[in-house]
Short mmCIF file of C-alpha atoms in Angstrom, two decimals:
data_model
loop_
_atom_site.label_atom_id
_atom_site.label_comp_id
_atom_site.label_asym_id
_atom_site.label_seq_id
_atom_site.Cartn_x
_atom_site.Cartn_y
_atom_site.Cartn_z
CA UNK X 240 -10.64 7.55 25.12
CA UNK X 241 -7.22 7.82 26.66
CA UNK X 242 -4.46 7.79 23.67
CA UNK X 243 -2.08 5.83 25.65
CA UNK X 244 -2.63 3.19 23.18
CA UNK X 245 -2.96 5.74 19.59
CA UNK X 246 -1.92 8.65 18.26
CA UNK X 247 -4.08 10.91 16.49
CA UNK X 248 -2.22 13.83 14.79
CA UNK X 249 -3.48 16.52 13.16
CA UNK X 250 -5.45 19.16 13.63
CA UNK X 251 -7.15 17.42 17.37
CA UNK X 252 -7.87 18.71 20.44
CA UNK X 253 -8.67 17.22 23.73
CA UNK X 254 -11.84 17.63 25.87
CA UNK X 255 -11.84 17.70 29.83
CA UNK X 256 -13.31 15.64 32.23
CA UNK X 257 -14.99 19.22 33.64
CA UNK X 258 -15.78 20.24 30.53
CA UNK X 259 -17.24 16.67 29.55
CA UNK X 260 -19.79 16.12 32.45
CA UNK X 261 -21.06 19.91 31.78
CA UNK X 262 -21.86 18.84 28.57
CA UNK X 263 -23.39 15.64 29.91
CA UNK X 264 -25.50 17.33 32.79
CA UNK X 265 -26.73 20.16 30.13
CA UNK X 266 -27.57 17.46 27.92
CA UNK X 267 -29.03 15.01 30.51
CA UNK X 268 -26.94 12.29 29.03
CA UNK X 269 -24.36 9.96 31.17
CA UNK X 270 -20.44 10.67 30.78
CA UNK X 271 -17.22 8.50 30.85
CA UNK X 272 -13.63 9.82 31.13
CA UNK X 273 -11.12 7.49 30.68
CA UNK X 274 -7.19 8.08 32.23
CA UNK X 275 -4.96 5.57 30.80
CA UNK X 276 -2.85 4.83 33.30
CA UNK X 277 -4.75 7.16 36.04
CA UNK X 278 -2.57 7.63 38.74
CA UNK X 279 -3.50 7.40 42.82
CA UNK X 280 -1.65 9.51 45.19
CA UNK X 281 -2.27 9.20 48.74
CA UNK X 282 -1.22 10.10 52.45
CA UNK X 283 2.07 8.21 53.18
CA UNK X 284 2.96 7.69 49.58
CA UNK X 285 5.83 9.65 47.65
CA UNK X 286 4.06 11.99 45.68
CA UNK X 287 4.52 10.85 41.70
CA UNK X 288 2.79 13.72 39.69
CA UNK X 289 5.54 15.63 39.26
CA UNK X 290 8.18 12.62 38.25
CA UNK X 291 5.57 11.88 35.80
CA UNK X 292 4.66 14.89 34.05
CA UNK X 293 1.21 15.76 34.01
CA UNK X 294 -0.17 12.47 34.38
CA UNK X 295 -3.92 12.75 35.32
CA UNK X 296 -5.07 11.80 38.52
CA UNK X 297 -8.09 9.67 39.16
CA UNK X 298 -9.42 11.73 42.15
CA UNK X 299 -9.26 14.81 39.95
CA UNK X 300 -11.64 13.14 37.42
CA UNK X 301 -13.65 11.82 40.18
CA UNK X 302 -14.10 15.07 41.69
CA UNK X 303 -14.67 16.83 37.81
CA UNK X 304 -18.20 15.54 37.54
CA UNK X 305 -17.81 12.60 35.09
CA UNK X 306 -20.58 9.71 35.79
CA UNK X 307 -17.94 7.06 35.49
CA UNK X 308 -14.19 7.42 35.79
CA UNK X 309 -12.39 3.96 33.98
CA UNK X 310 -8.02 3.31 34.51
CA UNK X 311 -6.10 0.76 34.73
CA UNK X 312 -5.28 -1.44 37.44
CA UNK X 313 -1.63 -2.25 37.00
CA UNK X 314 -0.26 0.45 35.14
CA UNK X 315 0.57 3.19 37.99
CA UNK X 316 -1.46 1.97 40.17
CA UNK X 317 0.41 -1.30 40.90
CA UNK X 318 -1.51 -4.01 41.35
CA UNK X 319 -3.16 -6.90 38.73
CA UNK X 320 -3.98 -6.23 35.25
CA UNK X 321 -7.53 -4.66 35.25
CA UNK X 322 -10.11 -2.43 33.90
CA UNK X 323 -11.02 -0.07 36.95
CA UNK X 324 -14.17 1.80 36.86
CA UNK X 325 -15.55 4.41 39.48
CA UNK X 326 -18.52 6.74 39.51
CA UNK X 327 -21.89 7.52 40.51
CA UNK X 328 -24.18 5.02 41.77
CA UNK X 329 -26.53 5.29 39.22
CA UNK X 330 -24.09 4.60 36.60
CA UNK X 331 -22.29 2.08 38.06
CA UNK X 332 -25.71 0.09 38.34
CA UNK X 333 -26.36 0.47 34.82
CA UNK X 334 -22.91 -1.06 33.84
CA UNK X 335 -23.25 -4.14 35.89
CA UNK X 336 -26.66 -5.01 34.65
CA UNK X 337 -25.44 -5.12 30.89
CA UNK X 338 -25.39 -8.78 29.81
CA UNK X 339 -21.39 -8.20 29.13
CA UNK X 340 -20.11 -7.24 32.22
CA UNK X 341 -20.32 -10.60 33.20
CA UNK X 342 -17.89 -11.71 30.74
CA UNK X 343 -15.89 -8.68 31.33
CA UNK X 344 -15.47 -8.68 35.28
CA UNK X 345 -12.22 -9.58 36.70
CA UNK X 346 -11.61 -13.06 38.64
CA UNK X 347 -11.27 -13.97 41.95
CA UNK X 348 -7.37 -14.12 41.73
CA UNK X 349 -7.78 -11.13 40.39
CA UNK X 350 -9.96 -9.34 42.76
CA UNK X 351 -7.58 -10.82 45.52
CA UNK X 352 -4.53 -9.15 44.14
CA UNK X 353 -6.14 -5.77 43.37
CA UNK X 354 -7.89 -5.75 47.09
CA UNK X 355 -4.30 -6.12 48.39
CA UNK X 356 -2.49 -3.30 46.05
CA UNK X 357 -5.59 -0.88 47.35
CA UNK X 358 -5.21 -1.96 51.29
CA UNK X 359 -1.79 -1.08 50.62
CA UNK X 360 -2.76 2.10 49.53
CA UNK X 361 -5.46 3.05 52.03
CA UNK X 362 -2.89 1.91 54.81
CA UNK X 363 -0.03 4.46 53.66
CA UNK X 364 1.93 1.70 52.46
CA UNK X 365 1.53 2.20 49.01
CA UNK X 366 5.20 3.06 48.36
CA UNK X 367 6.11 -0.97 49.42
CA UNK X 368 4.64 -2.43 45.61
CA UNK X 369 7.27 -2.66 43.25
CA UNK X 370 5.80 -0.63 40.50
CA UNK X 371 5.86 3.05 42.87
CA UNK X 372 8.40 2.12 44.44
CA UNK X 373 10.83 1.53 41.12
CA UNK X 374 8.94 5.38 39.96
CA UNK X 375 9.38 6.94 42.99
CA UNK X 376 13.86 5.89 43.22
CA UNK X 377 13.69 6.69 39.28
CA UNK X 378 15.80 4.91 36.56
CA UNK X 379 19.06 6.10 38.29
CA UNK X 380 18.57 3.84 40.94
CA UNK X 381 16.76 1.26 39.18
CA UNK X 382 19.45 0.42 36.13
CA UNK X 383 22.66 -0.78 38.84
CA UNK X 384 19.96 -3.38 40.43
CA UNK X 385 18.90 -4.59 36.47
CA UNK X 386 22.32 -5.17 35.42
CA UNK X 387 22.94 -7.28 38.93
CA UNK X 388 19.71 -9.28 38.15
CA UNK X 389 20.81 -10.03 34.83
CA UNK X 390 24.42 -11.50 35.68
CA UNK X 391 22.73 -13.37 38.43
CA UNK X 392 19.75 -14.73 36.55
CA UNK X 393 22.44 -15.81 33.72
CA UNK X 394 24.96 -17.54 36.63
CA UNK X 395 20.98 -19.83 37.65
CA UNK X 396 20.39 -20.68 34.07
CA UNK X 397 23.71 -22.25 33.43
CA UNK X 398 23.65 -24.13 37.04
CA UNK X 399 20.65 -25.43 36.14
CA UNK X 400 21.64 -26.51 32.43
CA UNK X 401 24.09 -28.79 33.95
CA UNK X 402 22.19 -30.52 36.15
CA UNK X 403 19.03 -31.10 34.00
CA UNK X 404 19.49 -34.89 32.37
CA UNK X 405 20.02 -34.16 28.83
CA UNK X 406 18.27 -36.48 26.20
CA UNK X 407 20.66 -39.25 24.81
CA UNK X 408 21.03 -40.33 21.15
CA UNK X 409 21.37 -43.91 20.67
CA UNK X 410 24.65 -43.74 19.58
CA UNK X 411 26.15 -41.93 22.78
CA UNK X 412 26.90 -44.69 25.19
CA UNK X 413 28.32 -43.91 28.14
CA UNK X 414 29.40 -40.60 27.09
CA UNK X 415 27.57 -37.87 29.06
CA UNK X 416 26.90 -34.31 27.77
#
């Protein structure tokens, strides 16, 4: 389990993916390794491990030895808010015939979106979504642009305060607000 969502303190250590499916082929028993955010580096993209610090990298677990490799789908990777899980055949099988992945798989809006962020990907292009490209110019860049969007955003709300009809009491007449 990926403690991107807890913190366990105290006397804890961590197992690795390599060390995990050793223990899974020597006990003939299938293994999961779960990243968090897992992030996907590519040709043609700006390399993010290093901005990131340490972050793990889903074709590293893929190529550790795990059965299945589960990350998310929007986090780093960019595209819609999903589960993503990879792995051998065999396991992957197993998963879909369990009576809840049905109510677990993702929708077809869904699927659309993440076949687009992973086109994007496979094409070199993955540096054109939003979410690597913000990472990849860093918060430098990225804070200028917020404090535009803000102003802006505020300057659209108040145009369109004034021209919404506003609700009139019954006292009001022909006053308008």
């Amino acid at each position: 389990m990926h403690t991107s969502n807890f913190r366990v303190t105290g006397f804890t250590e961590e197992v690795g993916a390599e060390e995990l499916a050793a223990l899974g082929r020597e006990r003939g028993i299938t293994t999961a390794f779960d990243l968090g955010s897992g992030l996907v580096e590519g040709a043609g993209m700006t390399p993010l491990a290093d901005r990131l610090g340490g972050e793990p990298l889903v074709l590293a677990a893929v190529k550790s030895g795990v059965d299945v490799v589960s990350f998310s789908g929007d986090k780093l990777l960019g595209g819609p808010q999903a589960g993503i899980l990879i792995g051998k055949r065999a396991a992957i099988e197993a998963l879909r015939k369990n009576p809840i992945y049905r109510a677990l798989r993702l929708d077809k809006v869904g699927i659309a979106g993440l076949e687009k962020t992973l086109a994007l990907i496979l094409e070199g292009r993955g540096d054109e979504l939003p979410v690597r490209r913000m990472l990849a110019e860093g918060a430098e860049a990225i804070r200028p642009r917020r404090r535009r969007s803000r102003s802006s955003s505020r300057r659209c709300r108040r145009c369109r305060r004034a021209s919404w009809p506003r609700p009139r009491s019954p006292g009001a007449g022909a006053r308008r607000g």
